Short mmCIF file of C-alpha atoms in Angstrom, two decimals:
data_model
loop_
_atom_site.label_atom_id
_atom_site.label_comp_id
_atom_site.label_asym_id
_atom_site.label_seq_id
_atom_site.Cartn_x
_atom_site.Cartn_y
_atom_site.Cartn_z
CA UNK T 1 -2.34 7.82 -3.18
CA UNK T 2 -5.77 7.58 -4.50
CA UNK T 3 -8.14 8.90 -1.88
CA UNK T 4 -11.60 7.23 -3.28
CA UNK T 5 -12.14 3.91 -0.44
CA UNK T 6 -14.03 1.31 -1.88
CA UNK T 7 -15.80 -0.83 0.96
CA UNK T 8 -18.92 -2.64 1.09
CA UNK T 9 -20.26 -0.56 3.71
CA UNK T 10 -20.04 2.31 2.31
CA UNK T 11 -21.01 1.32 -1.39
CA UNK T 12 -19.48 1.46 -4.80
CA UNK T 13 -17.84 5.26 -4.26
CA UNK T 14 -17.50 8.05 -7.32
CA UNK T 15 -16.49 11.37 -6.72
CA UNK T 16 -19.14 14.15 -6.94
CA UNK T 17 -17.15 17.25 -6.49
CA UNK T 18 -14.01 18.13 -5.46
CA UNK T 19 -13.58 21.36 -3.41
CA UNK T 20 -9.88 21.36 -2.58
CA UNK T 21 -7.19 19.56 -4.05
CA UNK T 22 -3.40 19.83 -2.88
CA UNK T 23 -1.24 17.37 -3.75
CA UNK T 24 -4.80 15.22 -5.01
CA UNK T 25 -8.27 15.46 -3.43
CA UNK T 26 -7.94 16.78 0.19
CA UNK T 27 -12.07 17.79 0.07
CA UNK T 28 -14.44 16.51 -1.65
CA UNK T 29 -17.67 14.68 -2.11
CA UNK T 30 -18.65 11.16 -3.25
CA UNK T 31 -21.57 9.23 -4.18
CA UNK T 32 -22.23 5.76 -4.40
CA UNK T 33 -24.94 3.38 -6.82
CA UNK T 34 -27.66 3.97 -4.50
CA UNK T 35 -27.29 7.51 -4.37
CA UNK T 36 -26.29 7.96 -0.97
CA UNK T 37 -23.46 11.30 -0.79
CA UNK T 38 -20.55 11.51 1.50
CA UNK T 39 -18.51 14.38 2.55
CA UNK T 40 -14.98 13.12 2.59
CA UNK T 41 -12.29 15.49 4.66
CA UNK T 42 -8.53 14.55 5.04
CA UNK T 43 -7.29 14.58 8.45
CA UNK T 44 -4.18 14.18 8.55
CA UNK T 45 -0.42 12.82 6.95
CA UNK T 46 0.50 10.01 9.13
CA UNK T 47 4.12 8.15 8.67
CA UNK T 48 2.75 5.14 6.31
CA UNK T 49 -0.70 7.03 5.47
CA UNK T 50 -3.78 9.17 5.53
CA UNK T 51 -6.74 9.34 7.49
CA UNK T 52 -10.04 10.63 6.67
CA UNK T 53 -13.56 11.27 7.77
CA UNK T 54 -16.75 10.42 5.79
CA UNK T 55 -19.92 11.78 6.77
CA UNK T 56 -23.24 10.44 5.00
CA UNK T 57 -25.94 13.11 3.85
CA UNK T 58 -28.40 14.32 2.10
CA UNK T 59 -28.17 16.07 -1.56
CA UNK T 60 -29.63 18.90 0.35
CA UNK T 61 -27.17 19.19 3.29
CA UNK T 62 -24.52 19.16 0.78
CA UNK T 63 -25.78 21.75 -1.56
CA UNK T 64 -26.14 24.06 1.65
CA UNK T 65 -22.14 23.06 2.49
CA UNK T 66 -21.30 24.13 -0.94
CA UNK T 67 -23.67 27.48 -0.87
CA UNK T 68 -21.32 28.20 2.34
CA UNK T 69 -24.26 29.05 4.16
CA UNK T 70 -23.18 26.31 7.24
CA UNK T 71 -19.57 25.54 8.31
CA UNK T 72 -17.85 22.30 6.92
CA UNK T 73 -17.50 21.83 10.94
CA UNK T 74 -21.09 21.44 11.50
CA UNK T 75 -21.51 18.36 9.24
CA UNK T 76 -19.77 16.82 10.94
CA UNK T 77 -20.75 17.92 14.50
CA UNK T 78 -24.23 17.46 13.68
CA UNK T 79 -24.36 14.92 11.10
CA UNK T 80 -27.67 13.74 9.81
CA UNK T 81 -27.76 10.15 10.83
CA UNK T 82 -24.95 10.96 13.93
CA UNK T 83 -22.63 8.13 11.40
CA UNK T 84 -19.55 9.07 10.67
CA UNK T 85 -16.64 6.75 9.42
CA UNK T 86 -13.04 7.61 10.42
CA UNK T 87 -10.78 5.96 7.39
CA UNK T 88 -6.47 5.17 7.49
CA UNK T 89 -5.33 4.52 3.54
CA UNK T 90 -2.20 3.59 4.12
CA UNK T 91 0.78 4.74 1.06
CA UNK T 92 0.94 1.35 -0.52
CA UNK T 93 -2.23 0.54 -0.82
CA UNK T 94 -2.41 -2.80 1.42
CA UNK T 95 -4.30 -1.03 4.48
CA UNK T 96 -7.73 0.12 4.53
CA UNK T 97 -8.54 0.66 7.98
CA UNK T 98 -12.52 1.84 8.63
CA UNK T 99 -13.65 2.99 11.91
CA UNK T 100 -17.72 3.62 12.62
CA UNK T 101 -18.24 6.73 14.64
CA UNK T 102 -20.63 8.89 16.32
CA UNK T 103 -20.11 12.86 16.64
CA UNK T 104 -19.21 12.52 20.34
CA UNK T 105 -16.41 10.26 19.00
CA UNK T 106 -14.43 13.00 17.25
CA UNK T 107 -11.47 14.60 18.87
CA UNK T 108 -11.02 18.55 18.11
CA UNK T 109 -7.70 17.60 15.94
CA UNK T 110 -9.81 15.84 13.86
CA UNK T 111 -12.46 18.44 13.29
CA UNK T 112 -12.39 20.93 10.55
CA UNK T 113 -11.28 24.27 11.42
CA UNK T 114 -14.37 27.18 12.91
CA UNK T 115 -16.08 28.19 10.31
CA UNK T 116 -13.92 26.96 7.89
CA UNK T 117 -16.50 26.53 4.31
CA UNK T 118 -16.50 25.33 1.40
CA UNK T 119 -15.40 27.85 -1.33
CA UNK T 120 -17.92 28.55 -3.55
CA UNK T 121 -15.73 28.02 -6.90
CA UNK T 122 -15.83 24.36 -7.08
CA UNK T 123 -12.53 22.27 -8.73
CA UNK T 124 -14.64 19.62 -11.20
CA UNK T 125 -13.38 16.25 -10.49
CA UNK T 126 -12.49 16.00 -14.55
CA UNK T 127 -10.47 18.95 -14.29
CA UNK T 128 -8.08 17.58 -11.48
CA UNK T 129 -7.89 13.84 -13.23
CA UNK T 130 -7.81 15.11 -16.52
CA UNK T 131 -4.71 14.16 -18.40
CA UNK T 132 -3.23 13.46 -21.53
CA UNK T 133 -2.31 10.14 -23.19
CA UNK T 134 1.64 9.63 -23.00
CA UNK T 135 2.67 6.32 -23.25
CA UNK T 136 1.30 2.99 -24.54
CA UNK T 137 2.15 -0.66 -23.37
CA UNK T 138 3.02 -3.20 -25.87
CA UNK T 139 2.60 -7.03 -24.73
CA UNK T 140 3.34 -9.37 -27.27
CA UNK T 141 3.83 -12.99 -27.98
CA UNK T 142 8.17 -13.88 -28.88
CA UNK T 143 6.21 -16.76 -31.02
CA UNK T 144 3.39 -15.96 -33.58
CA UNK T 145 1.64 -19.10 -32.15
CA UNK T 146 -1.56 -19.29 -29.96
CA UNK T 147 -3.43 -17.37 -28.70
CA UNK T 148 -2.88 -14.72 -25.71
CA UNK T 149 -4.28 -14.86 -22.44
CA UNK T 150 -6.56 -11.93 -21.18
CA UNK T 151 -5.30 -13.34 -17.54
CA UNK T 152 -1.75 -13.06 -18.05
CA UNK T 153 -2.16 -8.97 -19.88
CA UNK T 154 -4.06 -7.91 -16.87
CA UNK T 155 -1.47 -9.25 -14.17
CA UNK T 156 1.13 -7.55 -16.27
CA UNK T 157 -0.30 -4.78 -16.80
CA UNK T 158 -0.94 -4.46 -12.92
CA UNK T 159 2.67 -5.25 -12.20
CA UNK T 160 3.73 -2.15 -14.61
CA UNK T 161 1.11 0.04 -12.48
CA UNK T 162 2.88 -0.77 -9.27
CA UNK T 163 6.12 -0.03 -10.50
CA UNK T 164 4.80 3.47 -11.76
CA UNK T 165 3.89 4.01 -8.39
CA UNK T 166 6.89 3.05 -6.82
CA UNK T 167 8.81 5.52 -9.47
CA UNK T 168 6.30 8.16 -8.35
CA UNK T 169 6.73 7.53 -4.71
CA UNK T 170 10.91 8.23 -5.19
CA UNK T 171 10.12 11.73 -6.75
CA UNK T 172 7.38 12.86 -3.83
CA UNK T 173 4.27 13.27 -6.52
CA UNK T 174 0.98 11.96 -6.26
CA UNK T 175 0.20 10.37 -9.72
CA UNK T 176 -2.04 7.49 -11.33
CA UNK T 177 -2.18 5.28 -14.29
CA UNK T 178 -5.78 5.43 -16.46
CA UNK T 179 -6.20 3.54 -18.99
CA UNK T 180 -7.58 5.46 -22.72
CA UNK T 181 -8.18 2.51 -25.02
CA UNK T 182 -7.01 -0.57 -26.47
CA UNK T 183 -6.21 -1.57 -30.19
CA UNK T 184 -4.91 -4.62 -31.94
CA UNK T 185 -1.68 -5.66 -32.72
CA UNK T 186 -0.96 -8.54 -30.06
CA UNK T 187 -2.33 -6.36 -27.20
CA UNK T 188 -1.58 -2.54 -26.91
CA UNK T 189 -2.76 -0.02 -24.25
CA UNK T 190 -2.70 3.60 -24.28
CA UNK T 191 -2.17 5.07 -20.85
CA UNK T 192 -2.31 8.43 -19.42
CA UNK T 193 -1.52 10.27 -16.07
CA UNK T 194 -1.29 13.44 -14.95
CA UNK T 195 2.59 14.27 -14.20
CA UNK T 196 4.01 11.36 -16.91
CA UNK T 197 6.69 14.39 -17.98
CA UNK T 198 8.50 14.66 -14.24
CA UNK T 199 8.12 10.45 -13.99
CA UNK T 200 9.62 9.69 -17.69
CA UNK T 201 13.49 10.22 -16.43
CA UNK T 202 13.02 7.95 -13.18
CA UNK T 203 11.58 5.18 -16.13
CA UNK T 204 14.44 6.07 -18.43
CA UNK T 205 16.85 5.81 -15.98
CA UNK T 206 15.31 2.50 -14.63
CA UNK T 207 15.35 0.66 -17.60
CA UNK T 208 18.68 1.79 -18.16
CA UNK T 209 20.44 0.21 -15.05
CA UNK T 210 17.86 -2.97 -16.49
CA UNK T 211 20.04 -3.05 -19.17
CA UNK T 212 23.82 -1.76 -18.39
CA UNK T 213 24.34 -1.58 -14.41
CA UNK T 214 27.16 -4.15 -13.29
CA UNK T 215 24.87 -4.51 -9.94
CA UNK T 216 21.63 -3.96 -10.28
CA UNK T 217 20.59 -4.37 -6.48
CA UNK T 218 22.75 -2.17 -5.57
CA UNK T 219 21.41 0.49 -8.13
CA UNK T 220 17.89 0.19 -7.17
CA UNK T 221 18.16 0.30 -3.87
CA UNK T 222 20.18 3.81 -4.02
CA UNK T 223 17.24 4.93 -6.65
CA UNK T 224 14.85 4.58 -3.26
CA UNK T 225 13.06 2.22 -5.64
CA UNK T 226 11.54 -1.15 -4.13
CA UNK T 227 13.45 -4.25 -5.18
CA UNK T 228 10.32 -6.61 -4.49
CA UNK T 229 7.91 -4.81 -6.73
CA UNK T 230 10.76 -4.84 -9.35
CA UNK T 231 11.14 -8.40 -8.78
CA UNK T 232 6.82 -8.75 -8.68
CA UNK T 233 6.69 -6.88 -12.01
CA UNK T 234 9.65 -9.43 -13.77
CA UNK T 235 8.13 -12.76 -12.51
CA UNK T 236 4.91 -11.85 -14.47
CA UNK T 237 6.52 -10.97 -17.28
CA UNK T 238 8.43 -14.28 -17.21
CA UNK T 239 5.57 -16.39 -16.05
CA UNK T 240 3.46 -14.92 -18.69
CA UNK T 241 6.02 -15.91 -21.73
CA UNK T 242 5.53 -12.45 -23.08
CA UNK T 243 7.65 -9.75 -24.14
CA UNK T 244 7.09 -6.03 -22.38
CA UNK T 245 7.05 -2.61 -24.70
CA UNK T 246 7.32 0.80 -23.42
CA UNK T 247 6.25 3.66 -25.83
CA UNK T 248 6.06 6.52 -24.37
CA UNK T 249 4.14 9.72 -26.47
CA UNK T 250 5.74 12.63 -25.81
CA UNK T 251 8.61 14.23 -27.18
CA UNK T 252 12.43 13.83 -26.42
CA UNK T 253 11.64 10.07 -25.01
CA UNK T 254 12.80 6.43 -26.34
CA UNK T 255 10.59 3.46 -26.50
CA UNK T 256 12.27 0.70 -23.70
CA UNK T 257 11.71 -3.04 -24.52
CA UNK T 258 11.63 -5.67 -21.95
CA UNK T 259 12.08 -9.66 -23.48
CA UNK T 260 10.54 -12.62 -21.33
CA UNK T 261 14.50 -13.97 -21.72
CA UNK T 262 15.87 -10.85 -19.93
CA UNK T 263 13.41 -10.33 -17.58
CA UNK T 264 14.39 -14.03 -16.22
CA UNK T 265 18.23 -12.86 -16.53
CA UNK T 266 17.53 -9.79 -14.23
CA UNK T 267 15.71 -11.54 -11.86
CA UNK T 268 17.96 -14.59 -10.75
CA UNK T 269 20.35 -11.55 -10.36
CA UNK T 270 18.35 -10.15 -8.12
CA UNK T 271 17.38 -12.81 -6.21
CA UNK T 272 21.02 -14.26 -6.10
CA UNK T 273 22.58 -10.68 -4.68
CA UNK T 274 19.54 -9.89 -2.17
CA UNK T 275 20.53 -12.69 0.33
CA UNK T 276 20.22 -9.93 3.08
CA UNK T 277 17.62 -7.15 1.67
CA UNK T 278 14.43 -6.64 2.73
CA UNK T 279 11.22 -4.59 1.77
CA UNK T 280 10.14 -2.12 4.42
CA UNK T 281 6.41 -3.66 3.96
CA UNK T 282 7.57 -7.26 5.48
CA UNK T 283 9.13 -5.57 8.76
CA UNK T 284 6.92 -5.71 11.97
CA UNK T 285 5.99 -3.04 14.06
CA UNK T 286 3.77 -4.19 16.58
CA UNK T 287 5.41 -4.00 19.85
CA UNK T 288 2.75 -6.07 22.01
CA UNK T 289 3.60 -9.62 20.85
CA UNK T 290 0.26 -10.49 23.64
CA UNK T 291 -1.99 -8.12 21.47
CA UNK T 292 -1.00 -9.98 18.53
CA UNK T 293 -2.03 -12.91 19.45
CA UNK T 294 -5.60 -11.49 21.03
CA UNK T 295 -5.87 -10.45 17.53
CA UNK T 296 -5.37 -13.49 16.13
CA UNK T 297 -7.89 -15.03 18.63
CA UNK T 298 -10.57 -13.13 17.64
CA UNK T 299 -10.25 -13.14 14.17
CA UNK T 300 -10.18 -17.18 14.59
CA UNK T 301 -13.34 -16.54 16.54
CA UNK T 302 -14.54 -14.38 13.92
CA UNK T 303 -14.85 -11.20 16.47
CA UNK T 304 -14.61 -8.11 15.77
CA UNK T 305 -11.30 -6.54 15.76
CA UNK T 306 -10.68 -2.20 15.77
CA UNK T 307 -9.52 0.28 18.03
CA UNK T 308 -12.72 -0.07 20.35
CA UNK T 309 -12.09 -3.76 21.39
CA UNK T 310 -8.19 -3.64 21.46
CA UNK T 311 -8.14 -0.27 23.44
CA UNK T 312 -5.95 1.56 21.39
CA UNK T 313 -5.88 3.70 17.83
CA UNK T 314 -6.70 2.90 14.52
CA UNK T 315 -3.25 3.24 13.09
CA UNK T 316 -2.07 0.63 16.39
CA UNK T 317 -4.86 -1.12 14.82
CA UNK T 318 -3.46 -1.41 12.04
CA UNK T 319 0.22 -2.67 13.22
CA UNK T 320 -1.38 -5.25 15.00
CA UNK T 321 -3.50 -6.63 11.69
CA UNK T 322 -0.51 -6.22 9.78
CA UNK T 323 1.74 -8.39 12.59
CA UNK T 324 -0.46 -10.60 12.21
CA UNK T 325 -0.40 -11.31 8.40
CA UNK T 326 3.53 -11.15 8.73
CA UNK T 327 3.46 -14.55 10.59
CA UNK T 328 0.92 -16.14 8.47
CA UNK T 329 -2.11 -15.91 10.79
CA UNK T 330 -4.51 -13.61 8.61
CA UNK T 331 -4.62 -13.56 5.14
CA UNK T 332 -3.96 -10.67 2.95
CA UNK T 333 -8.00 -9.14 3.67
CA UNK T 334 -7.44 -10.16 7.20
CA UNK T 335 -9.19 -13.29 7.30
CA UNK T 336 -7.81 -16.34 9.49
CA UNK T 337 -5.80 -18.80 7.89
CA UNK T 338 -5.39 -22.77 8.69
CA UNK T 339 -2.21 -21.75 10.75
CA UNK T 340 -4.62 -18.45 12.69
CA UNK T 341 -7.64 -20.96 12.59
CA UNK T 342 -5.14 -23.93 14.23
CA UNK T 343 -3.54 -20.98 16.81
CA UNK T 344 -6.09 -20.47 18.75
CA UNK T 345 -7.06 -23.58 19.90
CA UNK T 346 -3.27 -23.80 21.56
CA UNK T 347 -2.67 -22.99 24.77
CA UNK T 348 0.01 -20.39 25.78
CA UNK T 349 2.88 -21.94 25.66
CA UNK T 350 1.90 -23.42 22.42
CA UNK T 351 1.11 -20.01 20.75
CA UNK T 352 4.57 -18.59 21.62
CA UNK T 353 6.23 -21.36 20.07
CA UNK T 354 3.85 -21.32 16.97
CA UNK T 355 4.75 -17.47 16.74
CA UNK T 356 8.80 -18.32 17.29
CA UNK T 357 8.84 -21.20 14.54
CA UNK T 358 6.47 -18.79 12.09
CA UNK T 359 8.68 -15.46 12.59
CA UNK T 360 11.46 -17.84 12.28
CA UNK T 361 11.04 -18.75 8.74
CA UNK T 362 8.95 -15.21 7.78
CA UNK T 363 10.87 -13.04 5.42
CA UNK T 364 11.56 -10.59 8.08
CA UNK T 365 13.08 -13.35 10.14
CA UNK T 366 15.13 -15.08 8.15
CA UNK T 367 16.87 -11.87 6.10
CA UNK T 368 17.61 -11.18 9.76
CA UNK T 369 19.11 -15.00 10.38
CA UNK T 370 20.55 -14.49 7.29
CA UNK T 371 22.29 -10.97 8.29
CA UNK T 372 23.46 -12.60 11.36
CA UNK T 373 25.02 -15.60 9.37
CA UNK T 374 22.90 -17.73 11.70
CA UNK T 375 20.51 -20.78 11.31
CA UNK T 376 17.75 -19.65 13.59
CA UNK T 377 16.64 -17.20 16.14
CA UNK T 378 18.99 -18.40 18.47
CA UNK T 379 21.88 -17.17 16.57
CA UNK T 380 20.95 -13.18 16.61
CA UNK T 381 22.73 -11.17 19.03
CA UNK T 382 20.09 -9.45 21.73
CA UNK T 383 19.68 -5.85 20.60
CA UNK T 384 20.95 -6.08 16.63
CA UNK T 385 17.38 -4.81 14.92
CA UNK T 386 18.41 -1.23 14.72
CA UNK T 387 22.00 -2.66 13.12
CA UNK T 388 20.10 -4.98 10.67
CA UNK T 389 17.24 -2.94 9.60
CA UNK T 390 19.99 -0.19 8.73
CA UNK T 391 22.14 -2.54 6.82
CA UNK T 392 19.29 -4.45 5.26
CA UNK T 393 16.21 -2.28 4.88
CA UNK T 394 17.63 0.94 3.44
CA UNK T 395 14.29 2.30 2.61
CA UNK T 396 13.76 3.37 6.60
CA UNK T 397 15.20 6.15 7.53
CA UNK T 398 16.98 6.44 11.15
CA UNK T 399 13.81 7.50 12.99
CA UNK T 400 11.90 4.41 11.66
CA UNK T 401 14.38 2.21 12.06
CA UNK T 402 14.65 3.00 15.92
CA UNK T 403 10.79 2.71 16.40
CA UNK T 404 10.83 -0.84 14.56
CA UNK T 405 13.72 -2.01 15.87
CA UNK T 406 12.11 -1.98 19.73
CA UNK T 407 9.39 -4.10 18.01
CA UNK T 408 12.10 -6.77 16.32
CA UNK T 409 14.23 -6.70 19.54
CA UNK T 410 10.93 -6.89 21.97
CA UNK T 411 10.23 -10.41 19.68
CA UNK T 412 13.79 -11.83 19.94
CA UNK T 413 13.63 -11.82 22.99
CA UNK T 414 11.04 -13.83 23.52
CA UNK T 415 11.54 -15.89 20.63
CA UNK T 416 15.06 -16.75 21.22
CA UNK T 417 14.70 -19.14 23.74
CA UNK T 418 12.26 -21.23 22.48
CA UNK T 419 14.66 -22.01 19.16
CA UNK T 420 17.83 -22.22 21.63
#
């Protein structure tokens, strides 16, 4: 997970110095174009992310934090401009949740340890991104003819960087794609990253159940690996009409070639034997179907929406935003839609059924209709999410399941009888 937020309030972030590093950046500092610094110290590990604290300051107050002659605590304590900014980055990179704070706001967890200081031998930030190049991506045209699209490289190219970071994700490493150069020859890219030696088997081995598995679904899903960005990463490779080349640089590896023909072949396999799989990111787990819909309310009256207004955390926060998106209400930077916009001028009654009819036909909902061998809500037995998130989202483990499943069972049940 990269640990650098990029938000508009607190500027276009670089990092300055980085004082620990474990597993990537755990303390560090940042500045952004105006020259503004921020101390940034990780919190915590939570189940689907990270949270952090940013505190503004001077160059000065910094360069006394790294002389060690005041405690990393008292930054934050007494803070310059008493502004602090409590931050969730959530694993997949869809959640940035950023909470304004004053010093009275922080809880002793969240503080750093007393007199805990920063050590005076400093980790540069080049020397904990620094890497090597080892592997380039080859995009190329079947045909000779016309000319390639800059629009369609760069959505490939992102689809490939997803997929490294699902394969990174399976091993338990905390990796990156960065990009060295480009050179002619349709369109090649030289990439590099930090651990590519400990990721190159999970690639080999991907490409290889590409190309030889009898079920590939199957396969993936017992590689831990995400059958939706696999799926992501194929349709722009078909929809782009190109062909995909994996070199990698480093000794003891094969190149792995991907053909716009095959990559359509793969994926009507997947989609024809995933009738009941579903990605861990489409499941709910908001349990307060009311608090949803205050959410949705206020985003349609373009309130403000965090832990202060709702009463609870920033990780609930979070859920609920994220609930919210899953039935079509907020778009993807949690914006209203037509259908949020449209929900809250209903009245009550209205709403619930709006919610029923959009959970209904939501990819969560109807995997689960699907599971059930149903045609709508009506046709789930009471009490089956624990059963179906087991059988059909294999990604959670038991503990997760359980937690979700009180949200998916909490929803049937007042979703069924609107659809019976």
């Amino acid at each position: 997970m990269y640990p650098l937020v990029q938000d508009s309030r607190l500027g276009t972030l670089e990092f300055h110095k980085i004082y620990e590093e474990y597993d990537g950046p755990k303390l560090f500092s940042a500045v952004n174009a105006l020259g503004i610094y921020y101390l940034v110290y990780w919190i915590d590990e939570l189940e689907d992310g990270d949270t952090w604290l940013y505190v503004p300051m001077s160059y000065n107050r910094l360069e006394k934090l790294e002389s060690a002659s005041r405690s990393l605590r008292d930054a934050f304590i007494y803070p310059e401009e008493n502004s602090i900014f409590r931050i969730f980055t959530s694993f997949d990179g869809e959640e940035e949740t950023l909470t304004h704070l004053t010093a009275e706001e922080l809880t002793e967890e969240e503080l750093p340890p007393i007199d805990y200081r920063i050590e005076c031998e400093l980790v540069p930030e080049q020397e904990v991104v620094s890497s090597i190049t080892n592997h380039e991506i080859h995009i190329s045209k079947p045909s000779r003819r016309g000319i390639m699209k800059l629009d369609s490289i760069s959505k490939i190219l992102e689809g490939w960087s997803s997929l490294y970071d699902e394969f990174v994700r399976t091993i338990n490493i905390s990796d990156r794609l960065v990009p060295v150069d480009a050179r002619p020859g349709s369109f090649i890219v030289r990439l590099e990253s930090n651990h590519y030696e400990k990721v190159s088997p999970v690639i080999d081995d991907f490409f290889g159940v590409l190309t030889s598995s009898e079920d590939i679904h199957t396969t993936l899903l017992s590689m831990k690996i995400d059958v939706d960005v696999v799926k992501e990463f194929l349709s722009l490779v078909v929809d782009s009409s190109y062909d995909f080349k994996l070199t990698p640089l480093i000794d003891g590896s094969f190149p792995h070639q991907l053909s716009k023909s095959a990559a359509e072949r793969i994926l009507t396999e997947l989609k024809t034997s995933e009738l009941t799989y579903l990605s861990s990111l489409r499941v709910p787990q908001a349990d307060d179907l009311k608090r949803v819909f205050d959410v949705v309310i206020a985003k349609s009256n373009f309130q403000e929406v965090n832990e202060f207004t709702l009463g609870i955390t920033s990780r609930q926060v979070a859920y609920y935003l994220h609930a919210a998106r899953t039935l079509g209400y907020l778009d993807r930077s949690n914006q209203p839609t037509s259908a949020g916009m449209q929900f809250g001028k209903l009245d009550e009654n209205q709403r619930l059924k709006s919610a029923a009819m959009r959970f209904q036909s939501s990819d969560c909902g109807w995997t689960w209709i699907s599971w059930a061998s149903g045609k709508t809500l009506a046709d789930i037995p009471n009490g089956s999410a624990f059963e179906f998130l087991q059988d059909c989202v294999p990604t959670l483990n038991v503990s997760t399941a359980r937690r979700r499943s009180k949200t998916l069972n909490s929803w049937l049940k007042l979703f069924k009888p609107i659809t019976e």
